[in-house]
CSV table of C-alpha atoms in Angstrom, one decimal:
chain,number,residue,atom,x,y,z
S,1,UNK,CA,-15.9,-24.7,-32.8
S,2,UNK,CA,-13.6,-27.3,-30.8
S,3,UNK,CA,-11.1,-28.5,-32.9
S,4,UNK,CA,-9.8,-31.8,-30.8
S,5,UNK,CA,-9.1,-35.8,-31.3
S,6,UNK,CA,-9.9,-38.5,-28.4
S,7,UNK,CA,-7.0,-40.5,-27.5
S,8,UNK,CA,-7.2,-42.9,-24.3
S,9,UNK,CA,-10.4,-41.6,-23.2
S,10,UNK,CA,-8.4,-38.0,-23.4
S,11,UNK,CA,-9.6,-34.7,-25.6
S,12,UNK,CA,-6.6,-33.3,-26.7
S,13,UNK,CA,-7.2,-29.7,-27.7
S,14,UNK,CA,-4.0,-27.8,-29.3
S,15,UNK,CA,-3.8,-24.0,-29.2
S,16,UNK,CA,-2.1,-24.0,-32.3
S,17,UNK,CA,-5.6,-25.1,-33.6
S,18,UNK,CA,-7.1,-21.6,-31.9
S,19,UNK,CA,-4.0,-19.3,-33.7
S,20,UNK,CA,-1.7,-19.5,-30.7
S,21,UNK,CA,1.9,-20.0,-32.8
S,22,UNK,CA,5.4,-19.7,-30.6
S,23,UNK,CA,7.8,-17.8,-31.8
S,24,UNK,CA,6.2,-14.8,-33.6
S,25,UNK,CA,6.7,-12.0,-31.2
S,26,UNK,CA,2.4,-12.4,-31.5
S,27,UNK,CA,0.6,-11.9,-27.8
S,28,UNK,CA,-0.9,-16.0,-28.0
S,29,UNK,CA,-3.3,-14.9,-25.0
S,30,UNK,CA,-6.5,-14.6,-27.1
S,31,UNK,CA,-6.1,-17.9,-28.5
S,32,UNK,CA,-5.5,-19.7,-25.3
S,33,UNK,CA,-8.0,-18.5,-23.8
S,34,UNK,CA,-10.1,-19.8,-26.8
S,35,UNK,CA,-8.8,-23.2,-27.0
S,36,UNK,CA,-9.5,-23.2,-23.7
S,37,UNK,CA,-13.2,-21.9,-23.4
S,38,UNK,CA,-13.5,-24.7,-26.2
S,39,UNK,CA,-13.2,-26.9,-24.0
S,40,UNK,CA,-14.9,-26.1,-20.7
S,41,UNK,CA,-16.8,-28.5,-19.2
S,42,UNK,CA,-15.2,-31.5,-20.2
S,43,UNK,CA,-13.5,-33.7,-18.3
S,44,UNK,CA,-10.3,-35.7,-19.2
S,45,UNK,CA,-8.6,-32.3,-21.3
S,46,UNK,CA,-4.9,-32.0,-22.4
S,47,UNK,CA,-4.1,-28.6,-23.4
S,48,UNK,CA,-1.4,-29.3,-25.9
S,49,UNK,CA,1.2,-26.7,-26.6
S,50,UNK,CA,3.8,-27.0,-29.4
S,51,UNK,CA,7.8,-26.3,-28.2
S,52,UNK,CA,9.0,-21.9,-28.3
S,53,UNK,CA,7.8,-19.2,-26.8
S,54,UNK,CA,4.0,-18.0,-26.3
S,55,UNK,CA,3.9,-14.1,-26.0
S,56,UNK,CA,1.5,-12.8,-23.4
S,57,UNK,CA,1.6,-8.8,-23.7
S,58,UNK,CA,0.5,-6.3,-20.9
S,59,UNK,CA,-2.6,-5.2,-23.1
S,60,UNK,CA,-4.2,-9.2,-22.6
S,61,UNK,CA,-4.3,-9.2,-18.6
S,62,UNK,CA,-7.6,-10.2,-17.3
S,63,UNK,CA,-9.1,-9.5,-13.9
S,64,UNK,CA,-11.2,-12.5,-12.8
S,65,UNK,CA,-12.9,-12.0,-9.1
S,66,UNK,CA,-10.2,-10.4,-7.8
S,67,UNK,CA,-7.3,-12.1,-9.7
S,68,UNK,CA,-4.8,-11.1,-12.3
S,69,UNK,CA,-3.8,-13.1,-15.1
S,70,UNK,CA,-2.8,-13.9,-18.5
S,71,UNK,CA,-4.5,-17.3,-18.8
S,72,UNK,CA,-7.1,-18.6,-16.6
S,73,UNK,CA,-8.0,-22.9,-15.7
S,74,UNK,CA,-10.6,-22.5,-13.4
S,75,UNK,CA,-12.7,-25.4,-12.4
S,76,UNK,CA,-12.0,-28.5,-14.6
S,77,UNK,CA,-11.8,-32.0,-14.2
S,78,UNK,CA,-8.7,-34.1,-14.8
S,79,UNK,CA,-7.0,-31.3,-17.3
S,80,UNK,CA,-3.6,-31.2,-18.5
S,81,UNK,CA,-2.0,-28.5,-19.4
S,82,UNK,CA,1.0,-29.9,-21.5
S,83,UNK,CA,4.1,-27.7,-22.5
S,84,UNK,CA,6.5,-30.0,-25.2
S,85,UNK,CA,9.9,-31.1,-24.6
S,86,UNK,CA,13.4,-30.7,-26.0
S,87,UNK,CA,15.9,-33.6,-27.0
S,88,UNK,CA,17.0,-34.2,-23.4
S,89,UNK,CA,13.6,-34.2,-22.1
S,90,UNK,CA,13.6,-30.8,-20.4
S,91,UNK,CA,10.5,-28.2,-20.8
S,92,UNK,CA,10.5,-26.5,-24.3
S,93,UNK,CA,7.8,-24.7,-24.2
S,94,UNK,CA,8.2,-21.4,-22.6
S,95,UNK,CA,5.0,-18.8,-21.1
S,96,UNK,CA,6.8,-15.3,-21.7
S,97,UNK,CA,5.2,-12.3,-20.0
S,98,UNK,CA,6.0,-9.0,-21.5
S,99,UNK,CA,5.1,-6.0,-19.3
S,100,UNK,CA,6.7,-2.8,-19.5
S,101,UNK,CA,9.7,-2.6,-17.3
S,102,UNK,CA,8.8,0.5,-14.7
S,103,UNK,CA,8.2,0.8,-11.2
S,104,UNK,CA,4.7,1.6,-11.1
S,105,UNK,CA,3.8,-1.9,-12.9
S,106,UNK,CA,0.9,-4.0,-11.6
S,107,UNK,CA,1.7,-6.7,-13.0
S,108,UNK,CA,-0.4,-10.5,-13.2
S,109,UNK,CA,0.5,-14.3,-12.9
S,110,UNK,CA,1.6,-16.3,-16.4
S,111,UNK,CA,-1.2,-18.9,-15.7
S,112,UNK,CA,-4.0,-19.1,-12.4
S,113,UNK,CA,-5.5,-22.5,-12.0
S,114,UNK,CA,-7.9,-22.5,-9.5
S,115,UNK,CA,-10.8,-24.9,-8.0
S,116,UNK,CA,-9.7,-27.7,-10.1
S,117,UNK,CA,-9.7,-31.5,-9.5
S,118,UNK,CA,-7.4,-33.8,-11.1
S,119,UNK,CA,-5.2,-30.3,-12.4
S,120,UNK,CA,-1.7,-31.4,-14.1
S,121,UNK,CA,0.8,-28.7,-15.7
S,122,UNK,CA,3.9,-30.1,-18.0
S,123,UNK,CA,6.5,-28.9,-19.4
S,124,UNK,CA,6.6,-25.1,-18.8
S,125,UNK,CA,9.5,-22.3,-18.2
S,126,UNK,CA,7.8,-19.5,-16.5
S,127,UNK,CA,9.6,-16.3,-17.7
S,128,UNK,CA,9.5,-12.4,-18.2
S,129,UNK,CA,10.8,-10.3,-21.3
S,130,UNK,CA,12.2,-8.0,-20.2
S,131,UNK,CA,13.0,-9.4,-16.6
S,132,UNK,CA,12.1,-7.5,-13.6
S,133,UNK,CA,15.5,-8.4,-11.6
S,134,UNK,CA,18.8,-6.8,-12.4
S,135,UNK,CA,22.1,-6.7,-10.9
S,136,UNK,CA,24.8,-4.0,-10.3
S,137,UNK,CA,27.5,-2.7,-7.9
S,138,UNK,CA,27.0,0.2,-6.2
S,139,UNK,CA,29.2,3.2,-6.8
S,140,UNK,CA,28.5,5.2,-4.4
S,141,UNK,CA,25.8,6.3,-1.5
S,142,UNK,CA,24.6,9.4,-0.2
S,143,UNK,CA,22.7,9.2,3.2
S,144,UNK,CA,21.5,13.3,3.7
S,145,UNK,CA,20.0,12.5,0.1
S,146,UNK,CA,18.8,8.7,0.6
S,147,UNK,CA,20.7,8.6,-3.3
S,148,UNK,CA,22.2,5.1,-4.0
S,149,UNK,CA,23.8,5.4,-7.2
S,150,UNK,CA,24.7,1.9,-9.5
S,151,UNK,CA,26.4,0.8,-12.0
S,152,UNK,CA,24.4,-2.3,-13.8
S,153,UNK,CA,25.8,-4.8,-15.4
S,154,UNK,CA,26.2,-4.9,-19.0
S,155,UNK,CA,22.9,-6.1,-21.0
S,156,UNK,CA,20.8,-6.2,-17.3
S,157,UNK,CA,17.4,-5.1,-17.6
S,158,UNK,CA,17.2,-1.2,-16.1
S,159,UNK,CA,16.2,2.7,-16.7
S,160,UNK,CA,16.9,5.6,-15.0
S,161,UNK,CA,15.0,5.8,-11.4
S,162,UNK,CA,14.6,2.0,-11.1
S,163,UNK,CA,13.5,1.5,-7.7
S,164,UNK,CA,14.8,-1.4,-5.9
S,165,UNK,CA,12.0,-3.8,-3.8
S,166,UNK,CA,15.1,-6.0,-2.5
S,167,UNK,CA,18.9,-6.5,-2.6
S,168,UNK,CA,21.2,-8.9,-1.9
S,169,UNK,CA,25.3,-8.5,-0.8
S,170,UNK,CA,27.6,-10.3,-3.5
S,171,UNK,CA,31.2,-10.9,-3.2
S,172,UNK,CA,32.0,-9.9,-6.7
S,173,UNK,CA,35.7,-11.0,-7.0
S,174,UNK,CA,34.0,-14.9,-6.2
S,175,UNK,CA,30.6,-14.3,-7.4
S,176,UNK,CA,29.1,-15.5,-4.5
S,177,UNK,CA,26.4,-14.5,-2.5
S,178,UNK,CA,27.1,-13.0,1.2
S,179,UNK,CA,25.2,-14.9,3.5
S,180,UNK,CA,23.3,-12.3,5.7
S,181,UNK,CA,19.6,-10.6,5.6
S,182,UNK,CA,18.6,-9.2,2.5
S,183,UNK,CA,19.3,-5.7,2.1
S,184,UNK,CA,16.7,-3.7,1.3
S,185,UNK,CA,16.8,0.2,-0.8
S,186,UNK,CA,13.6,1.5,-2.3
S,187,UNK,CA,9.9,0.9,-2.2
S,188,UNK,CA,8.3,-1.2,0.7
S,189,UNK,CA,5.4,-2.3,-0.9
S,190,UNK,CA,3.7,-5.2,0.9
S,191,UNK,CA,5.6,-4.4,4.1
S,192,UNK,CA,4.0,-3.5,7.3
């Protein structure tokens, strides 16, 4: 069932018409993904989202050849994906990943678009709940244990045994960054 109306030569398909509603603390992924299967095939798609926040939970990630993800556009003709905007024009309409905050976490992209022509995405904020960055001072280090204890920051995302993929020096008096390499404690995943 493709719920859609033709505008400008344009099939606009809404997900609110497949049960995706922002702002109920509901993963929207299933019904994305069925207003978009809806319209597969077609050409000239806008993929219209209404303003808040879309949930994605952990349990809806999907592995498609290879590649991790909430929501998949994967070979479409002159799609849009459109996001809404606030009063002042800016993107309202916000993609929130919510993956469990540990260190062990595999983790997926918000949205994969892939082998497209004609692809257009409007109107988004990208974002994580809870985030996967924090920010602290350290209290105190212990080289003969490799032990780097931290104090975060009030109402930064952590848990005890939070590994650390990269750090960065801050002048915390001026709250500015101190321009040198990145300083890295913890995990080197990725590095060779």
């Amino acid at each position: 069932m493709l719920f859609a109306v033709s505008l400008s030569a344009s099939t606009i398909v809404r997900v609110a018409d497949y049960g995706a509603i922002p702002d109920d603390g509901v993963c929207d992924a299933a019904a994305i993904r069925s207003a978009i299967a809806a319209a597969e095939g077609q050409p000239n798609v806008v993929l219209e989202f209404d303003a808040g926040v879309y949930n994605l939970k952990e349990s809806a990630i999907e592995t498609r050849s290879g590649h991790r993800a909430m929501i998949f556009v994967w070979g479409q003709t002159n799609w849009t994906v459109r996001g809404a905007v606030d009063a002042a024009g800016d993107p309202a309409t916000v993609l929130e990943m919510n993956l469990t905050l540990e260190n062990e976490t595999t983790g997926a992209t918000h949205l994969d678009i892939r082998n497209n022509t004609g692809i257009r995405v409007e109107n988004f904020v990208m974002d994580q709940n809870p985030r996967f960055c924090t920010a602290a001072e350290v209290v105190s280090v212990n080289s003969s244990t490799n032990e780097v204890v931290i104090d975060v920051f009030e109402g930064m995302p952590h848990f005890d045994g939070m590994m650390t993929h990269s750090a960065n020096n801050w002048d915390l008096s001026t709250r500015h960054l101190i321009k040198g390499p990145p300083v890295t404690i913890g995990f080197d995943e990725g590095l060779n």
